[in-house]
JSON list of C-alpha atoms in Angstrom, two decimals:
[
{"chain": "A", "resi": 1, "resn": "UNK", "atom": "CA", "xyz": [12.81, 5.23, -3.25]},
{"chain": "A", "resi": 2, "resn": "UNK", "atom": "CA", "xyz": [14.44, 7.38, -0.29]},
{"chain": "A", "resi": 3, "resn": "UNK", "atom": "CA", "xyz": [13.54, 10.50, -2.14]},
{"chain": "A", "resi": 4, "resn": "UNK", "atom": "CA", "xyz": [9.90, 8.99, -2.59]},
{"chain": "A", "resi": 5, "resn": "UNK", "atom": "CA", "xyz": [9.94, 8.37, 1.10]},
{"chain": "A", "resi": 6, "resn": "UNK", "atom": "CA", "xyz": [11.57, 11.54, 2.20]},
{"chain": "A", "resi": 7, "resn": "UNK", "atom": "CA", "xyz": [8.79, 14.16, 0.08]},
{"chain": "A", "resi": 8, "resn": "UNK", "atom": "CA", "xyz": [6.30, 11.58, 2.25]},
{"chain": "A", "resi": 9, "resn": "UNK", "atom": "CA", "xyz": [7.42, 12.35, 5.34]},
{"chain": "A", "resi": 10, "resn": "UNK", "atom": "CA", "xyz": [6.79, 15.51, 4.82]},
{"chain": "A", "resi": 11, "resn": "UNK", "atom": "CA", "xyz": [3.08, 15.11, 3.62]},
{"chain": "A", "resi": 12, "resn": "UNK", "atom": "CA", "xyz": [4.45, 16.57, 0.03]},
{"chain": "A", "resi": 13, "resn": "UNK", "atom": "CA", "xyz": [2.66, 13.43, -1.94]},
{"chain": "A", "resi": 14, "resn": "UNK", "atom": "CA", "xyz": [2.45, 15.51, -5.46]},
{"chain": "A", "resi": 15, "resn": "UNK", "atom": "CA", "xyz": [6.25, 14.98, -5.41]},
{"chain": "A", "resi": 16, "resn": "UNK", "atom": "CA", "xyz": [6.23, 11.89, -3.95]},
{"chain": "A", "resi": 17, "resn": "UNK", "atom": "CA", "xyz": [3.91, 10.46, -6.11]},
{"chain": "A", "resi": 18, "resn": "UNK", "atom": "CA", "xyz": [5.63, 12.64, -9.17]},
{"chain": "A", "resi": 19, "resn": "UNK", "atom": "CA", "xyz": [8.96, 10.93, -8.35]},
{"chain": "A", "resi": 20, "resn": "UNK", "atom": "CA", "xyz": [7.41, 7.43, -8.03]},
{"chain": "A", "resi": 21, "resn": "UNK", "atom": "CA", "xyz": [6.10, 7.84, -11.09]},
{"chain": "A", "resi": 22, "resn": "UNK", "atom": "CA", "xyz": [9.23, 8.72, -12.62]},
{"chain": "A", "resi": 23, "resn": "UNK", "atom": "CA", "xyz": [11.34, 5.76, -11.72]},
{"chain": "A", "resi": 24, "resn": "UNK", "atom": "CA", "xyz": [12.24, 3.45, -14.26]},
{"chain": "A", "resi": 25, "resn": "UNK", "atom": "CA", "xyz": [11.96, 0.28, -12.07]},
{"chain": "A", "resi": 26, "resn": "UNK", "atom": "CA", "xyz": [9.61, 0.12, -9.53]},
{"chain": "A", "resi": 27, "resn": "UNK", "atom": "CA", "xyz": [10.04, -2.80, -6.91]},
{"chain": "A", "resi": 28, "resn": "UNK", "atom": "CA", "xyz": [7.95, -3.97, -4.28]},
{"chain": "A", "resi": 29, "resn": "UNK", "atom": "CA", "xyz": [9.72, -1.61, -1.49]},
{"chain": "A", "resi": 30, "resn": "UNK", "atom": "CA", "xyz": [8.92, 1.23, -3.71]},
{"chain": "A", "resi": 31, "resn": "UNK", "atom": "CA", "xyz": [5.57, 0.78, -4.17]},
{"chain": "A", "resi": 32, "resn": "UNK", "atom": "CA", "xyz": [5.09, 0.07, -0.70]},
{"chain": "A", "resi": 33, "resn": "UNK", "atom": "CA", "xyz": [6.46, 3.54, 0.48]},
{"chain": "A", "resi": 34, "resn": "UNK", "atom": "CA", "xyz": [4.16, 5.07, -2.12]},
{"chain": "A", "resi": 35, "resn": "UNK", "atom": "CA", "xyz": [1.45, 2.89, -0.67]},
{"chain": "A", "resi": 36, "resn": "UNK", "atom": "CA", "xyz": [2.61, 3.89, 2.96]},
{"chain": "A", "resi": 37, "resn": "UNK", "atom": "CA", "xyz": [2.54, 7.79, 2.20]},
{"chain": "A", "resi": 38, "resn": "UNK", "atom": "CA", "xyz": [-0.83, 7.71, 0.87]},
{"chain": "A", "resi": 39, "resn": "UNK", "atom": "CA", "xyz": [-2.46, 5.76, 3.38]},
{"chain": "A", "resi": 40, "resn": "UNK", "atom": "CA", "xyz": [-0.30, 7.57, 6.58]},
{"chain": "A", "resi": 41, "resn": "UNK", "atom": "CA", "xyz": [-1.81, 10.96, 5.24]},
{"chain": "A", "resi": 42, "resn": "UNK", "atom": "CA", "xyz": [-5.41, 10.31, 5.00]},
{"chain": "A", "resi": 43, "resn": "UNK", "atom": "CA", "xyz": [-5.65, 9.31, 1.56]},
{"chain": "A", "resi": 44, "resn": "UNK", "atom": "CA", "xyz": [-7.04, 5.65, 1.68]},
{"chain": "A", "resi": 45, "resn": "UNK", "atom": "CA", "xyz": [-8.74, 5.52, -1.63]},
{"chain": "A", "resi": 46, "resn": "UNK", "atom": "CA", "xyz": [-5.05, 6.28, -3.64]},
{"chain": "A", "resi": 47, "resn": "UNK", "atom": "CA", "xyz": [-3.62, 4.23, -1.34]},
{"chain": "A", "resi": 48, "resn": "UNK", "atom": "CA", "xyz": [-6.12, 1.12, -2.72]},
{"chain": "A", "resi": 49, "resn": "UNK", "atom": "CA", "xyz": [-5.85, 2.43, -6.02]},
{"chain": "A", "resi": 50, "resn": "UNK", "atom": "CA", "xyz": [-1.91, 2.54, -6.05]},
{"chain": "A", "resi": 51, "resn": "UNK", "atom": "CA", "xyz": [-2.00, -1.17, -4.61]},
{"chain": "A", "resi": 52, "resn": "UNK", "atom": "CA", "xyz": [-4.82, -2.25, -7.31]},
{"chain": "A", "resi": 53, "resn": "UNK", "atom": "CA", "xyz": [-2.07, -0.89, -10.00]},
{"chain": "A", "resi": 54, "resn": "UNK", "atom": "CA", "xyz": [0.78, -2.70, -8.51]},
{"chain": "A", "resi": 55, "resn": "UNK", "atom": "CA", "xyz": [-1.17, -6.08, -8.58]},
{"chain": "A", "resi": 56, "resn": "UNK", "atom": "CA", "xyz": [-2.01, -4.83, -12.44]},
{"chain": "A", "resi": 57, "resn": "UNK", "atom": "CA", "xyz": [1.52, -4.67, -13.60]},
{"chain": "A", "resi": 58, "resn": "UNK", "atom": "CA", "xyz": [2.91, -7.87, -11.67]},
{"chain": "A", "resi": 59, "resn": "UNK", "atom": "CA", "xyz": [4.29, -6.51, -8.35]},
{"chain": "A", "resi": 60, "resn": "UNK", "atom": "CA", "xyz": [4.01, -9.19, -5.68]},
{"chain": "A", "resi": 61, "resn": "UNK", "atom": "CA", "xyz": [2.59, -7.50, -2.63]},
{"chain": "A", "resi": 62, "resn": "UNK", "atom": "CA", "xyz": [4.70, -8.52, 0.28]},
{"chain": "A", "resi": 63, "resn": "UNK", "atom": "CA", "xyz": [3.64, -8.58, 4.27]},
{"chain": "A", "resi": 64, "resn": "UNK", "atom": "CA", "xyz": [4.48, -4.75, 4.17]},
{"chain": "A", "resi": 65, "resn": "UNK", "atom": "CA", "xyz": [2.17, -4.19, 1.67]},
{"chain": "A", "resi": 66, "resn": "UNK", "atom": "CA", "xyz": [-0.68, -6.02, 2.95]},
{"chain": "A", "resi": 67, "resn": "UNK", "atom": "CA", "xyz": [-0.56, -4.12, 6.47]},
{"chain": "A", "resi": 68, "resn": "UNK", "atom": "CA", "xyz": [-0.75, -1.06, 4.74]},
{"chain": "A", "resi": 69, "resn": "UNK", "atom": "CA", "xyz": [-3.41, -1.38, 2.71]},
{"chain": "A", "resi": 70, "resn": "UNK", "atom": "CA", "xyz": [-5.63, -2.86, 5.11]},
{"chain": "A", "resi": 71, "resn": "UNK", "atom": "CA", "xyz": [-5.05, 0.07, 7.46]},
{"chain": "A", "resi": 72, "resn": "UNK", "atom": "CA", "xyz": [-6.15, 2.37, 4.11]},
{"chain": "A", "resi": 73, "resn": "UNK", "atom": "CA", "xyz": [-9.64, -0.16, 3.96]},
{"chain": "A", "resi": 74, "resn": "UNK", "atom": "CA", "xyz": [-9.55, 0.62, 7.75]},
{"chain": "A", "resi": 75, "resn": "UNK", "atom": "CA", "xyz": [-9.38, 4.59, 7.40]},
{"chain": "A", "resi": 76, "resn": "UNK", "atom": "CA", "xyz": [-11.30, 4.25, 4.27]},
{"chain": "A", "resi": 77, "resn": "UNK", "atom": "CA", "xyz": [-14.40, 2.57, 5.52]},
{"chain": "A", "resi": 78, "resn": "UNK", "atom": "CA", "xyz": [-13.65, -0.17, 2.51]},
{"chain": "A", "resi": 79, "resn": "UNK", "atom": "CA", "xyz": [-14.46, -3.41, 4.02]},
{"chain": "A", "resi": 80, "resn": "UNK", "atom": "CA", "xyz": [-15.05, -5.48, 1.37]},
{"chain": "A", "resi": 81, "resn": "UNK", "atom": "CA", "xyz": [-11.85, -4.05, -0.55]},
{"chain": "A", "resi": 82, "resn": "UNK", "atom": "CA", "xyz": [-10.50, -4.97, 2.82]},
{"chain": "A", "resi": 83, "resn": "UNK", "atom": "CA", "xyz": [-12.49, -9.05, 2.53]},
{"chain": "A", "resi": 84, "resn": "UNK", "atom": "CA", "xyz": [-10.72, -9.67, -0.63]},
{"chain": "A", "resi": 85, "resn": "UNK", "atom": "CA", "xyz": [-7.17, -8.32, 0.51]},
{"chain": "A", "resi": 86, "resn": "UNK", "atom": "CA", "xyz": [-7.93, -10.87, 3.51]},
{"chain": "A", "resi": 87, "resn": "UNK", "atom": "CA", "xyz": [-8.77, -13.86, 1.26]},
{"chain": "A", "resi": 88, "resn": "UNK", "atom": "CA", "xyz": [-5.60, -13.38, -0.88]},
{"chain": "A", "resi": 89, "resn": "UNK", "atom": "CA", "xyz": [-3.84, -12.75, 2.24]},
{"chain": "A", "resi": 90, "resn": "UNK", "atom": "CA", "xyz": [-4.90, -16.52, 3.58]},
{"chain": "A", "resi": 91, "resn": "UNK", "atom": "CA", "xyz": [-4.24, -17.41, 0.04]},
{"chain": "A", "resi": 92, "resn": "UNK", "atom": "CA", "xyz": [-0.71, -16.38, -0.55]},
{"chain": "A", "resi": 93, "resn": "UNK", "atom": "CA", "xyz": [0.21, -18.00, 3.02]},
{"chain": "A", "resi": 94, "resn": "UNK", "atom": "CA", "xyz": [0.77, -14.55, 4.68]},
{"chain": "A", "resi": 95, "resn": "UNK", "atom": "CA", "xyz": [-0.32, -15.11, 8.04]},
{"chain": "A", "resi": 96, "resn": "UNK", "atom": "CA", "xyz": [1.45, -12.87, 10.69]},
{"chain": "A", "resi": 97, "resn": "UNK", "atom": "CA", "xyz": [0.79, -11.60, 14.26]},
{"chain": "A", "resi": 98, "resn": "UNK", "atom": "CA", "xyz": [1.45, -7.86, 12.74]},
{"chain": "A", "resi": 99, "resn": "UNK", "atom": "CA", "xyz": [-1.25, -9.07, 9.65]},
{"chain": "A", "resi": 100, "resn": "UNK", "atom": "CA", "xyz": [-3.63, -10.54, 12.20]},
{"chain": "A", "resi": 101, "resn": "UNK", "atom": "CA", "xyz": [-3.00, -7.33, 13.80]},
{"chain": "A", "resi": 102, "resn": "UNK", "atom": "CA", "xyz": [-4.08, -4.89, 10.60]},
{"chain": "A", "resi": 103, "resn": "UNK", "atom": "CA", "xyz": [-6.96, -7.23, 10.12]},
{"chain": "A", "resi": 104, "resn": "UNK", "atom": "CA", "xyz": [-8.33, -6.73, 13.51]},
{"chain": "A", "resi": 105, "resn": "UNK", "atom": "CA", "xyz": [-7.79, -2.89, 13.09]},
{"chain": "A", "resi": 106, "resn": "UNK", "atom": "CA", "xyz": [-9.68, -3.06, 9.67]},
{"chain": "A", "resi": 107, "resn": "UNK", "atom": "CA", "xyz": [-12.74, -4.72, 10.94]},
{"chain": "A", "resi": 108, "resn": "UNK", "atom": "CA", "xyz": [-12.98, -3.14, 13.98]},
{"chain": "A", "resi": 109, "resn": "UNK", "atom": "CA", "xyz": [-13.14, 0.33, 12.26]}
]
């Protein structure tokens, strides 16, 4: 995960994404710095797709997680990506000032 996180940092996300895809066990952190360096570098639409995929294989998404992505429906102009991440948000209990936050950043963009 650090070497995930370090190629992000600097905007390299081929080998971020090439080392992420390489690890054997992926956890929730991981995924969330993959999540992170897509959305922090102007690539909303991987960043949903990345988070749709960690839903698919059984990854709990995790405050972290749900901040980021709604930030990426923010950038990404995806509001109704951005409605259903807010109804599973109220669903799973994950009500936060930094989630209230996001979700005032996503629908005001």
């Amino acid at each position: 995960t650090a070497l995930v996180n370090m190629y992000a940092k600097c905007k390299s996300l081929e080998n971020a994404r090439s080392v992420f895809d390489k690890l054997h066990w992926r956890d929730v952190v991981s995924w969330n710095v993959m999540i992170a360096a897509y959305g922090q570098n102007g690539h909303g639409k991987e960043a949903l797709d990345l988070f749709q995929k960690m839903q698919q294989e059984g990854i709990k998404p995790d405050i972290f997680t749900f901040v980021t992505v709604l930030g990426a429906c923010g950038t990404n102009g995806a509001l109704m990506v951005g409605k259903a991440i807010h109804a599973i948000i109220v669903a799973s209990g994950f009500q936060s000032d930094v989630v209230e936050n996001a979700l005032v950043n996503m629908y005001g963009k």
